[in-house]
Coordinates of C-alpha atoms and ligand atoms in Angstrom, one line a residue:
M483 CA -204.6 -62.1 -10.3
S484 CA -201.8 -62.8 -12.5
L485 CA -198.2 -62.0 -13.2
E486 CA -196.3 -62.6 -16.3
T487 CA -192.4 -63.3 -16.5
D488 CA -189.8 -65.3 -18.7
F489 CA -188.4 -67.3 -15.7
L490 CA -190.2 -68.3 -12.6
I491 CA -187.8 -69.6 -9.8
I492 CA -189.4 -71.2 -6.9
G493 CA -186.9 -71.0 -3.9
S494 CA -184.0 -68.8 -2.9
G495 CA -181.2 -70.9 -2.0
I496 CA -178.0 -71.5 -3.9
A497 CA -179.5 -73.2 -6.8
G498 CA -182.3 -70.8 -7.5
L499 CA -180.2 -67.7 -7.0
S500 CA -177.3 -68.9 -9.1
F501 CA -179.6 -69.6 -11.9
A502 CA -181.7 -66.3 -11.3
N503 CA -178.4 -64.3 -11.6
K504 CA -177.6 -65.7 -15.0
A505 CA -181.2 -65.7 -16.3
A506 CA -181.7 -62.1 -15.4
E507 CA -179.1 -61.4 -18.4
L508 CA -181.8 -62.9 -20.8
G509 CA -185.1 -61.7 -19.5
R510 CA -187.5 -61.1 -16.6
V511 CA -187.1 -63.1 -13.6
V512 CA -189.5 -63.6 -10.7
I513 CA -188.2 -65.5 -7.7
V514 CA -190.9 -66.8 -5.1
T515 CA -189.8 -67.9 -1.6
K516 CA -192.4 -68.9 1.0
K517 CA -190.9 -67.0 3.9
Q518 CA -187.9 -64.6 4.1
K519 CA -185.3 -64.7 1.3
K520 CA -182.6 -66.1 3.6
D521 CA -184.8 -69.0 5.0
T522 CA -183.0 -71.6 3.1
S523 CA -181.3 -74.7 3.7
T524 CA -178.3 -73.3 1.8
N525 CA -178.0 -70.7 4.7
L526 CA -177.5 -73.2 7.3
A527 CA -174.9 -75.3 5.2
Q528 CA -171.7 -75.5 7.3
G529 CA -169.4 -77.9 5.5
G530 CA -168.6 -76.4 2.2
I531 CA -168.1 -77.3 -1.5
A532 CA -166.4 -80.4 -2.4
T533 CA -163.9 -79.5 -5.4
V534 CA -160.6 -80.8 -6.7
M535 CA -158.0 -78.1 -5.7
G536 CA -155.3 -79.9 -3.8
K537 CA -152.0 -80.8 -5.3
D538 CA -152.5 -84.4 -4.2
D539 CA -155.9 -84.7 -5.3
S540 CA -157.5 -85.6 -8.8
F541 CA -160.8 -85.6 -10.6
D542 CA -160.5 -89.4 -10.7
L543 CA -160.1 -89.5 -6.9
H544 CA -163.3 -87.4 -6.4
I545 CA -165.1 -89.4 -9.0
K546 CA -164.1 -92.7 -7.2
D547 CA -165.0 -91.4 -3.7
T548 CA -168.6 -90.1 -5.0
L549 CA -169.2 -93.5 -6.7
N550 CA -168.2 -95.5 -3.6
S551 CA -170.5 -93.5 -1.4
G552 CA -173.3 -93.8 -3.9
D553 CA -173.0 -97.6 -3.5
G554 CA -173.6 -98.5 -7.3
L555 CA -176.4 -96.2 -8.0
C556 CA -174.6 -93.0 -9.3
H557 CA -175.0 -92.0 -13.0
E558 CA -171.2 -92.3 -13.7
D559 CA -171.4 -89.8 -16.6
I560 CA -173.2 -87.2 -14.4
V561 CA -170.6 -87.9 -11.7
E562 CA -167.7 -87.2 -14.0
M563 CA -169.3 -84.1 -15.5
V564 CA -170.0 -82.5 -12.3
V565 CA -166.6 -83.2 -10.8
K566 CA -164.9 -81.9 -13.8
E567 CA -167.0 -78.8 -13.9
G568 CA -166.6 -78.2 -10.2
P569 CA -163.4 -75.8 -10.3
N570 CA -165.0 -73.6 -12.9
A571 CA -168.1 -73.3 -10.9
L572 CA -166.1 -72.4 -7.9
D573 CA -164.4 -69.7 -9.7
E574 CA -167.7 -68.2 -10.7
L575 CA -168.6 -68.0 -7.2
I576 CA -165.4 -66.4 -6.1
A577 CA -165.8 -63.8 -9.1
L578 CA -169.0 -62.8 -7.5
G579 CA -167.2 -62.0 -4.3
T580 CA -167.8 -65.1 -2.2
R581 CA -164.8 -65.4 0.3
F582 CA -163.4 -68.9 1.3
N583 CA -160.8 -69.6 3.9
K584 CA -157.2 -69.6 2.6
S585 CA -154.3 -71.8 3.8
E586 CA -152.5 -70.4 6.8
G587 CA -149.4 -68.5 5.4
D588 CA -150.4 -69.0 1.9
D589 CA -152.8 -66.5 0.4
E590 CA -152.8 -68.3 -2.9
A591 CA -154.1 -71.7 -1.8
F592 CA -157.5 -72.6 -0.1
D593 CA -157.6 -74.2 3.2
L594 CA -159.2 -77.7 2.2
G595 CA -161.3 -79.5 4.8
R596 CA -162.1 -83.1 5.0
E597 CA -165.2 -84.9 5.5
G598 CA -166.6 -88.6 5.7
G599 CA -166.0 -90.6 2.5
H600 CA -163.4 -88.2 0.8
S601 CA -159.9 -89.9 0.5
K602 CA -158.4 -86.3 0.1
R603 CA -158.9 -82.9 1.7
R604 CA -161.0 -81.0 -0.8
I605 CA -163.7 -79.1 1.0
I606 CA -163.5 -75.5 0.1
H607 CA -165.3 -73.6 3.1
A608 CA -166.0 -70.4 4.8
G609 CA -165.2 -71.1 8.3
D610 CA -168.3 -73.2 9.5
I611 CA -170.8 -70.7 7.8
T612 CA -170.0 -71.6 4.1
G613 CA -173.8 -71.5 3.1
Q614 CA -174.3 -68.2 4.8
E615 CA -171.4 -66.6 2.9
I616 CA -172.6 -67.9 -0.6
E617 CA -176.4 -67.0 0.1
S618 CA -175.5 -63.4 1.1
V619 CA -173.4 -62.8 -1.9
L620 CA -175.8 -64.5 -4.3
L621 CA -178.8 -62.6 -2.9
A622 CA -177.1 -59.3 -2.8
K623 CA -176.5 -59.7 -6.6
A624 CA -180.0 -60.8 -7.3
E625 CA -181.4 -57.8 -5.2
A626 CA -179.4 -55.3 -7.1
H627 CA -180.5 -56.7 -10.5
P628 CA -183.3 -54.7 -12.3
N629 CA -184.6 -57.8 -14.0
I630 CA -185.2 -59.7 -10.8
Q631 CA -188.1 -59.5 -8.6
I632 CA -188.1 -61.4 -5.4
L633 CA -191.6 -62.2 -3.8
E634 CA -191.3 -63.2 -0.3
N635 CA -194.1 -65.0 1.8
S636 CA -195.1 -66.5 -1.4
L637 CA -195.9 -70.1 -1.5
S638 CA -196.3 -72.0 -4.5
V639 CA -199.4 -74.3 -4.3
D640 CA -199.3 -76.1 -7.5
L641 CA -197.8 -76.0 -11.1
I642 CA -199.7 -74.7 -14.1
I643 CA -199.8 -77.3 -16.4
E644 CA -201.1 -77.7 -19.9
S645 CA -201.5 -81.3 -20.8
H646 CA -202.9 -83.3 -23.6
S647 CA -204.5 -86.6 -22.5
M648 CA -205.9 -89.7 -24.1
W649 CA -207.6 -92.6 -23.0
R650 CA -206.0 -96.0 -23.3
G651 CA -208.3 -98.8 -22.1
D652 CA -209.8 -97.3 -19.0
V653 CA -206.8 -95.3 -18.0
L654 CA -206.4 -91.7 -18.9
W655 CA -202.9 -91.0 -19.8
K656 CA -201.4 -87.5 -19.6
M657 CA -199.3 -87.0 -22.8
D658 CA -196.9 -84.0 -23.7
S659 CA -197.5 -81.8 -20.7
K660 CA -196.1 -78.3 -20.7
C661 CA -195.4 -76.1 -17.5
W662 CA -196.5 -72.4 -17.5
G663 CA -195.5 -71.4 -14.1
A664 CA -197.3 -72.0 -10.7
Y665 CA -200.1 -70.8 -8.6
V666 CA -198.6 -68.8 -5.8
L667 CA -200.3 -68.1 -2.5
D668 CA -199.4 -64.5 -1.4
E669 CA -199.7 -64.8 2.4
E670 CA -200.3 -61.2 3.0
S671 CA -203.1 -60.5 0.7
K672 CA -204.2 -64.4 1.1
K673 CA -204.7 -64.4 -2.7
V674 CA -203.5 -67.0 -5.1
V675 CA -201.7 -65.3 -7.8
S676 CA -201.1 -67.0 -11.2
V677 CA -197.5 -66.5 -12.1
V678 CA -197.3 -67.4 -15.8
A679 CA -193.8 -68.1 -17.1
H680 CA -192.0 -69.4 -20.2
Y681 CA -189.7 -71.4 -18.0
T682 CA -190.2 -72.7 -14.5
I683 CA -187.3 -73.7 -12.2
L684 CA -188.1 -75.8 -9.1
S685 CA -185.3 -75.2 -6.4
T686 CA -187.2 -75.6 -3.2
G687 CA -184.7 -77.8 -1.4
G688 CA -185.5 -81.0 0.4
C689 CA -188.2 -82.6 2.6
G690 CA -186.3 -83.0 6.1
K691 CA -189.5 -81.8 7.9
V692 CA -191.4 -85.1 7.1
Y693 CA -189.2 -86.5 9.9
L694 CA -189.5 -85.7 13.6
Y695 CA -185.7 -84.9 14.0
T696 CA -184.0 -83.0 11.3
S697 CA -181.1 -80.5 10.6
N698 CA -183.3 -78.8 8.1
P699 CA -185.0 -75.4 8.4
D700 CA -188.9 -75.3 8.6
I701 CA -189.2 -74.7 4.9
A702 CA -188.0 -78.1 4.0
T703 CA -191.5 -79.7 3.4
G704 CA -190.7 -81.0 -0.1
D705 CA -193.0 -78.6 -2.1
G706 CA -191.2 -78.7 -5.3
I707 CA -191.1 -82.5 -5.4
A708 CA -194.8 -82.7 -4.5
M709 CA -195.8 -80.2 -7.0
A710 CA -193.9 -81.9 -9.8
Y711 CA -195.3 -85.4 -8.9
R712 CA -198.9 -84.2 -8.8
A713 CA -198.2 -82.6 -12.1
G714 CA -197.3 -85.9 -13.6
S715 CA -193.5 -85.6 -13.4
S716 CA -191.3 -88.7 -12.5
V717 CA -189.6 -88.6 -9.2
S718 CA -186.7 -90.9 -8.2
N719 CA -184.8 -92.7 -5.4
L720 CA -187.0 -91.1 -2.8
E721 CA -186.1 -93.9 -0.4
F722 CA -182.6 -92.6 -0.1
V723 CA -183.0 -90.0 2.8
Q724 CA -179.5 -89.1 4.3
F725 CA -179.3 -89.0 8.0
H726 CA -176.7 -86.6 9.3
P727 CA -174.8 -88.5 12.0
T728 CA -174.1 -85.6 14.3
V729 CA -176.8 -83.2 15.1
L730 CA -176.7 -81.3 18.5
Y731 CA -178.7 -83.1 21.3
H732 CA -180.0 -80.5 23.5
P733 CA -183.7 -79.9 24.5
N734 CA -183.3 -76.1 23.3
A735 CA -181.4 -76.8 20.0
K736 CA -184.0 -77.1 17.3
N737 CA -181.8 -78.3 14.4
F738 CA -178.2 -77.4 15.0
L739 CA -175.8 -79.3 12.9
I740 CA -172.2 -80.4 14.1
S741 CA -170.5 -80.3 10.8
E742 CA -168.8 -83.5 9.4
A743 CA -165.6 -81.2 9.1
V744 CA -165.3 -81.6 13.0
R745 CA -164.6 -85.3 12.4
G746 CA -162.5 -84.2 9.4
E747 CA -160.3 -82.3 11.9
G748 CA -160.0 -85.3 14.2
G749 CA -163.3 -85.4 16.2
I750 CA -163.9 -88.8 17.6
L751 CA -167.3 -90.4 18.3
I752 CA -167.5 -91.9 21.7
D753 CA -170.2 -93.5 24.1
R754 CA -171.3 -92.1 27.5
H755 CA -168.2 -94.0 29.2
G756 CA -165.9 -92.2 26.7
N757 CA -165.3 -95.5 24.5
P758 CA -164.6 -94.8 20.8
F759 CA -166.8 -97.0 18.9
M760 CA -166.4 -96.4 15.1
G761 CA -163.6 -98.9 14.9
N762 CA -166.2 -101.7 15.6
Y763 CA -168.1 -100.7 12.5
H764 CA -165.7 -99.6 9.7
P765 CA -162.0 -99.5 8.8
L766 CA -162.3 -95.8 8.2
K767 CA -163.6 -95.3 11.6
D768 CA -165.1 -91.6 12.2
L769 CA -164.5 -90.8 8.6
A770 CA -166.5 -93.6 7.1
C771 CA -169.4 -92.6 4.7
R772 CA -172.3 -91.1 6.4
D773 CA -174.7 -94.0 6.0
V774 CA -172.3 -96.2 8.0
V775 CA -171.7 -93.6 10.7
A776 CA -175.3 -92.9 11.1
R777 CA -176.3 -96.5 11.4
A778 CA -173.4 -97.0 13.7
I779 CA -174.7 -94.4 16.2
D780 CA -178.2 -95.8 15.9
S781 CA -177.1 -99.3 16.9
E782 CA -175.1 -97.8 19.8
L783 CA -178.1 -96.0 20.9
K784 CA -180.4 -99.0 20.5
N785 CA -178.0 -101.2 22.5
S786 CA -177.3 -98.9 25.2
G787 CA -180.6 -97.1 25.7
D788 CA -178.9 -93.9 25.8
D789 CA -180.3 -90.7 24.6
S790 CA -177.2 -89.5 22.6
V791 CA -173.5 -90.2 21.8
F792 CA -170.9 -87.7 22.0
L793 CA -168.4 -86.2 19.6
D794 CA -165.0 -85.2 21.2
I795 CA -162.8 -82.7 19.7
S796 CA -161.4 -81.3 23.0
H797 CA -158.0 -82.7 22.4
K798 CA -157.3 -80.1 19.6
D799 CA -155.8 -76.8 20.2
A800 CA -158.4 -74.4 21.8
D801 CA -157.5 -71.5 19.5
F802 CA -157.7 -73.8 16.5
L803 CA -161.1 -74.8 17.1
K804 CA -162.5 -71.2 17.8
G805 CA -161.0 -70.2 14.6
R806 CA -162.0 -73.1 12.4
F807 CA -165.4 -73.6 13.9
P808 CA -166.5 -70.2 15.4
N809 CA -170.3 -70.9 14.7
I810 CA -170.2 -74.2 16.3
Y811 CA -168.1 -73.1 19.2
N812 CA -170.3 -70.2 20.1
K813 CA -173.7 -72.1 19.5
C814 CA -172.7 -74.9 21.7
L815 CA -171.2 -72.4 24.4
S816 CA -174.6 -70.7 24.5
F817 CA -176.1 -74.1 25.7
G818 CA -173.4 -74.5 28.2
I819 CA -171.1 -76.8 26.2
D820 CA -167.5 -75.7 25.8
I821 CA -166.3 -77.8 22.7
T822 CA -162.6 -77.0 23.6
K823 CA -163.1 -78.8 27.0
E824 CA -165.8 -81.3 26.7
P825 CA -167.6 -83.7 24.3
I826 CA -170.7 -82.6 22.5
P827 CA -173.8 -84.7 22.9
V828 CA -175.0 -85.6 19.3
V829 CA -177.6 -87.9 17.5
P830 CA -178.5 -88.5 13.9
A831 CA -181.4 -86.5 12.2
A832 CA -182.7 -86.5 8.8
H833 CA -180.5 -84.2 6.5
Y834 CA -180.7 -84.5 2.9
M835 CA -183.0 -86.0 0.3
C836 CA -180.7 -87.7 -2.3
G837 CA -183.7 -88.6 -4.6
G838 CA -186.1 -86.0 -6.0
V839 CA -187.6 -84.8 -9.2
S840 CA -186.0 -86.9 -12.1
T841 CA -184.1 -84.8 -14.4
D842 CA -181.5 -85.2 -17.2
E843 CA -178.0 -83.8 -17.6
W844 CA -179.4 -80.4 -18.4
G845 CA -181.8 -80.3 -15.4
R846 CA -184.8 -80.9 -17.5
T847 CA -187.7 -82.9 -15.9
D848 CA -190.0 -84.9 -18.2
I849 CA -192.6 -81.9 -18.3
D850 CA -191.6 -79.5 -21.0
Q851 CA -190.6 -76.1 -19.7
L852 CA -190.1 -77.5 -16.1
Y853 CA -186.5 -77.8 -14.7
A854 CA -185.3 -78.9 -11.3
I855 CA -182.1 -78.1 -9.5
G856 CA -180.5 -78.5 -6.1
E857 CA -181.8 -80.9 -3.5
T858 CA -185.2 -80.9 -5.2
A859 CA -183.6 -82.8 -8.3
C860 CA -182.4 -86.3 -8.7
T861 CA -179.8 -85.8 -11.2
G862 CA -178.0 -89.1 -10.8
L863 CA -175.0 -87.5 -9.0
H864 CA -175.7 -88.9 -5.4
G865 CA -176.8 -92.4 -6.2
A866 CA -177.8 -94.2 -2.8
N867 CA -175.8 -92.1 -0.5
R868 CA -174.5 -88.5 -1.2
L869 CA -170.9 -87.8 -0.6
A870 CA -170.6 -84.9 1.8
S871 CA -170.4 -81.5 0.4
N872 CA -171.2 -82.5 -3.2
S873 CA -174.6 -80.9 -3.0
L874 CA -173.6 -77.2 -3.2
L875 CA -171.3 -78.1 -6.0
E876 CA -174.2 -79.9 -7.8
A877 CA -176.5 -76.8 -7.4
V878 CA -174.0 -74.4 -9.0
V879 CA -173.1 -76.7 -11.9
F880 CA -176.7 -77.6 -12.6
S881 CA -177.9 -74.1 -12.3
K882 CA -175.5 -73.2 -15.0
R883 CA -176.5 -75.9 -17.2
V884 CA -180.1 -75.2 -17.0
F885 CA -179.2 -71.7 -18.0
I886 CA -177.4 -73.0 -21.1
K887 CA -180.3 -75.0 -22.1
C888 CA -182.9 -72.2 -21.7
S889 CA -180.5 -69.8 -23.6
E890 CA -180.7 -72.1 -26.7
D891 CA -184.5 -71.3 -27.4
F892 CA -185.0 -68.2 -25.2
D893 CA -185.2 -65.8 -28.2
K894 CA -187.7 -68.0 -29.9
R895 CA -189.8 -68.9 -26.9
S896 CA -189.8 -65.5 -25.3
K897 CA -191.4 -64.1 -28.6
N898 CA -194.5 -66.1 -28.2
S899 CA -197.2 -64.8 -25.9
L900 CA -197.8 -66.5 -22.7
P901 CA -201.2 -68.3 -22.5
I902 CA -204.2 -66.9 -20.6
V903 CA -204.3 -69.0 -17.5
S904 CA -207.5 -69.8 -15.6
E905 CA -207.8 -68.6 -12.1
W906 CA -206.9 -70.7 -9.0
L907 CA -210.4 -72.1 -8.8
F908 CA -213.2 -72.1 -11.3
D909 CA -215.8 -72.3 -8.8
K910 CA -216.1 -68.6 -7.5
D911 CA -218.0 -69.4 -4.5
K912 CA -215.5 -72.0 -3.4
S913 CA -212.7 -69.8 -4.3
E914 CA -214.0 -67.0 -2.1
H915 CA -214.8 -69.5 0.5
R916 CA -211.4 -71.0 0.3
Q917 CA -209.3 -67.8 0.0
G918 CA -211.2 -65.9 2.6
G919 CA -213.2 -68.3 4.6
T920 CA -212.6 -69.7 8.1
N921 CA -213.3 -73.3 7.6
N922 CA -210.0 -74.2 9.1
E923 CA -209.5 -76.9 11.8
F924 CA -206.1 -76.0 13.0
V925 CA -205.9 -78.8 15.6
L926 CA -206.3 -81.3 12.6
I927 CA -203.4 -79.8 10.9
A928 CA -201.2 -79.8 14.0
H929 CA -202.1 -83.2 14.9
D930 CA -201.6 -84.7 11.4
W931 CA -198.3 -82.9 11.1
D932 CA -197.1 -84.4 14.3
I933 CA -198.4 -88.0 13.4
I934 CA -196.8 -87.9 10.0
R935 CA -193.3 -87.0 11.5
R936 CA -193.5 -89.5 14.2
I937 CA -194.4 -92.4 11.8
M938 CA -191.5 -91.5 9.5
W939 CA -189.1 -91.2 12.4
N940 CA -190.2 -94.5 14.1
Y941 CA -191.1 -96.7 11.0
V942 CA -189.1 -95.2 8.0
G943 CA -185.8 -94.3 9.8
I944 CA -182.2 -95.4 9.5
V945 CA -182.9 -99.2 9.9
R946 CA -186.1 -100.3 8.2
S947 CA -188.2 -103.4 8.0
N948 CA -190.9 -104.7 5.8
R949 CA -193.3 -104.8 8.7
R950 CA -192.8 -101.2 9.8
L951 CA -192.8 -99.9 6.1
K952 CA -196.1 -101.7 5.5
L953 CA -197.6 -100.2 8.7
A954 CA -196.3 -96.7 7.8
L955 CA -197.9 -96.9 4.3
A956 CA -201.3 -97.9 5.7
H957 CA -201.2 -95.0 8.2
L958 CA -200.0 -92.5 5.9
S959 CA -202.2 -93.4 3.0
H960 CA -205.1 -92.9 5.2
I961 CA -203.8 -89.7 6.6
R962 CA -203.1 -88.3 3.1
E963 CA -206.4 -89.1 1.7
E964 CA -208.1 -87.4 4.8
I965 CA -205.8 -84.3 4.3
E966 CA -206.7 -84.3 0.6
E967 CA -210.5 -84.2 1.4
H968 CA -209.8 -81.4 4.2
Y969 CA -207.6 -79.4 1.8
N970 CA -210.3 -79.3 -0.7
D971 CA -212.7 -77.2 1.4
A972 CA -210.4 -75.6 4.0
F973 CA -209.2 -72.0 3.9
L974 CA -205.9 -71.9 1.9
Q975 CA -203.0 -71.1 4.1
R976 CA -199.4 -72.1 4.4
D977 CA -199.6 -75.0 7.1
M978 CA -202.3 -76.7 5.2
V979 CA -200.3 -76.6 1.9
E980 CA -197.2 -77.8 3.5
L981 CA -198.9 -80.6 5.3
R982 CA -200.4 -81.7 2.1
N983 CA -197.0 -81.8 0.6
L984 CA -195.4 -83.6 3.6
A985 CA -198.0 -86.4 3.6
L986 CA -197.4 -87.1 0.0
L987 CA -193.8 -87.0 0.3
G988 CA -194.0 -89.4 3.4
E989 CA -195.9 -91.8 1.4
L990 CA -193.7 -91.6 -1.7
I991 CA -190.8 -92.3 0.5
V992 CA -192.4 -95.5 1.9
K993 CA -193.6 -96.6 -1.4
S994 CA -190.0 -96.3 -2.9
A995 CA -188.5 -98.1 0.3
L996 CA -191.0 -100.8 -0.2
L997 CA -190.0 -101.3 -4.0
R998 CA -186.4 -101.8 -3.1
K999 CA -186.0 -105.2 -1.9
E1000 CA -182.3 -104.9 -0.9
S1001 CA -180.0 -103.0 1.5
R1002 CA -177.9 -100.4 -0.4
G1003 CA -176.6 -97.0 0.9
L1004 CA -179.2 -95.1 2.9
N1005 CA -181.8 -97.9 2.4
F1006 CA -181.1 -100.3 5.1
N1007 CA -183.8 -103.1 5.5
V1008 CA -183.2 -105.9 7.9
D1009 CA -185.5 -108.2 5.9
Y1010 CA -183.0 -107.8 2.9
P1011 CA -179.6 -107.1 4.6
M1012 CA -177.7 -107.4 1.2
R1013 CA -177.2 -105.4 -1.8
D1014 CA -178.8 -107.2 -4.9
D1015 CA -177.1 -105.9 -7.9
E1016 CA -179.0 -108.2 -10.3
K1017 CA -182.4 -106.9 -9.5
Y1018 CA -181.9 -103.4 -8.1
N1019 CA -179.0 -101.7 -9.7
K1020 CA -181.4 -99.1 -11.0
D1021 CA -183.2 -95.9 -9.9
T1022 CA -186.7 -96.2 -8.2
V1023 CA -189.0 -94.2 -10.2
L1024 CA -192.7 -93.2 -9.2
K1025 CA -194.9 -91.4 -11.6
L1026 CA -198.6 -90.4 -11.2
K1027 CA -200.8 -92.2 -13.8
Ligands
LIG1221 C1 -171.8 -80.9 7.2 O1 -171.3 -79.9 7.4 O2 -171.5 -81.9 8.0 C2 -172.8 -81.0 6.1 C3 -172.2 -81.1 4.8 C4 -173.1 -81.6 3.9 O3 -174.3 -82.2 4.3 O4 -172.7 -81.8 2.7

């Protein structure tokens, strides 16, 4: 089975949808999304979009804060470009109908929130459900567009790559690869469809599910990064996994974030005895950058043996809290926690992948016709630690830049006919067996999935050591090889594909962390506690040979 289109967009969050709505003015767009359209990280984003809007703010200050947070690894040209293009990107979202909170008593000005690492108030937000507001506006526009087809329950398995290879010594080098779309598993028919496209855009989000505890939705299994890596694209800076300091600690709360904006409005982190502790770690206390706060909590928990610390905002006016954080207020109340009266139990959890598929300033990967945007990409904006609320901004700015690049050669490219692509598997017997067979050992999948996530949490977490990283690599490489073997003769279904991607991501994260023999931003290694600018002031790049 095959389907032809001009643009194949994998993922339906802010990056993919922003791009889709523009690309649809040029040609045919297919968006594939592996669950329901709204099952995205965007939909869960609480904080907002960091953009220079305040009278006391400036591009220079936003640039400086981003660079500080990135701990020497941000690409300064990219930071400057994203920050300066921010206000226009925001205007575009507003023009589509997205509503953000306005200042009380001033309908002209936005209510600006503050988060860790920002020297000024500059977070544009829609209450504490900013992502949901943006997602529904972008989705409504995409659904109404005649050129856009959205395929739900459609999981991309691998990219369709045309590559020229040549031997150098005994190594086969892939040269001049081109991407022509992706093989997509339609979960309803259980068939793999070849979606053949002139342009393929990866916007599958991050890979928080590689850790036992995460703020991410279930879809965050690193599919885009894994597919790009397998196809021969470079991936960068995967050691920089951002742990959000404050995820609700409650047995029934799966992955509920307590936005950093709560600390921005005066929330204070305290221990079990009610003592504030951030003053012991950083002069900016509760509003220090995220890596600092997450490490401080980790240290408090390790020293005390407690299960959680607490975030207290109960000193603020109750009506203000209910108005500013309606989602957090109601969710906590549903678990019996009244944030207007008592502290919220919180722990850090994996939140954001600062690395990803390496791209240039136009979102281009090093495979022709393949682009990456949003959390899937590593553009150089975040460096070693993303500044809070810079990610939605990056997604909108880069989706526009990818669109501009595609527009330049769209007329020429779209006139060429698309190649005839071979079916998913050449071997018909195997294909039927894999697509309709029953050779699946579900217990193995569940077991491996659990082991990977525990290894990553215990050995590759907020504080790392060489010994733990090496142990993790030994375990993960073995598990990944086993999964690859099982994958090759198993009935193709979502859990298996995701497990294969997660195992690869785990291994790549550990390999990247082992290559960086220093502590910087989110990569803290007790064996190299200092930053080493002489050797490591550069991205960690991995590429399949
Ligand atoms: C938050 O609301 O704390 C999350 C914001 C972000 O991750 O940028």
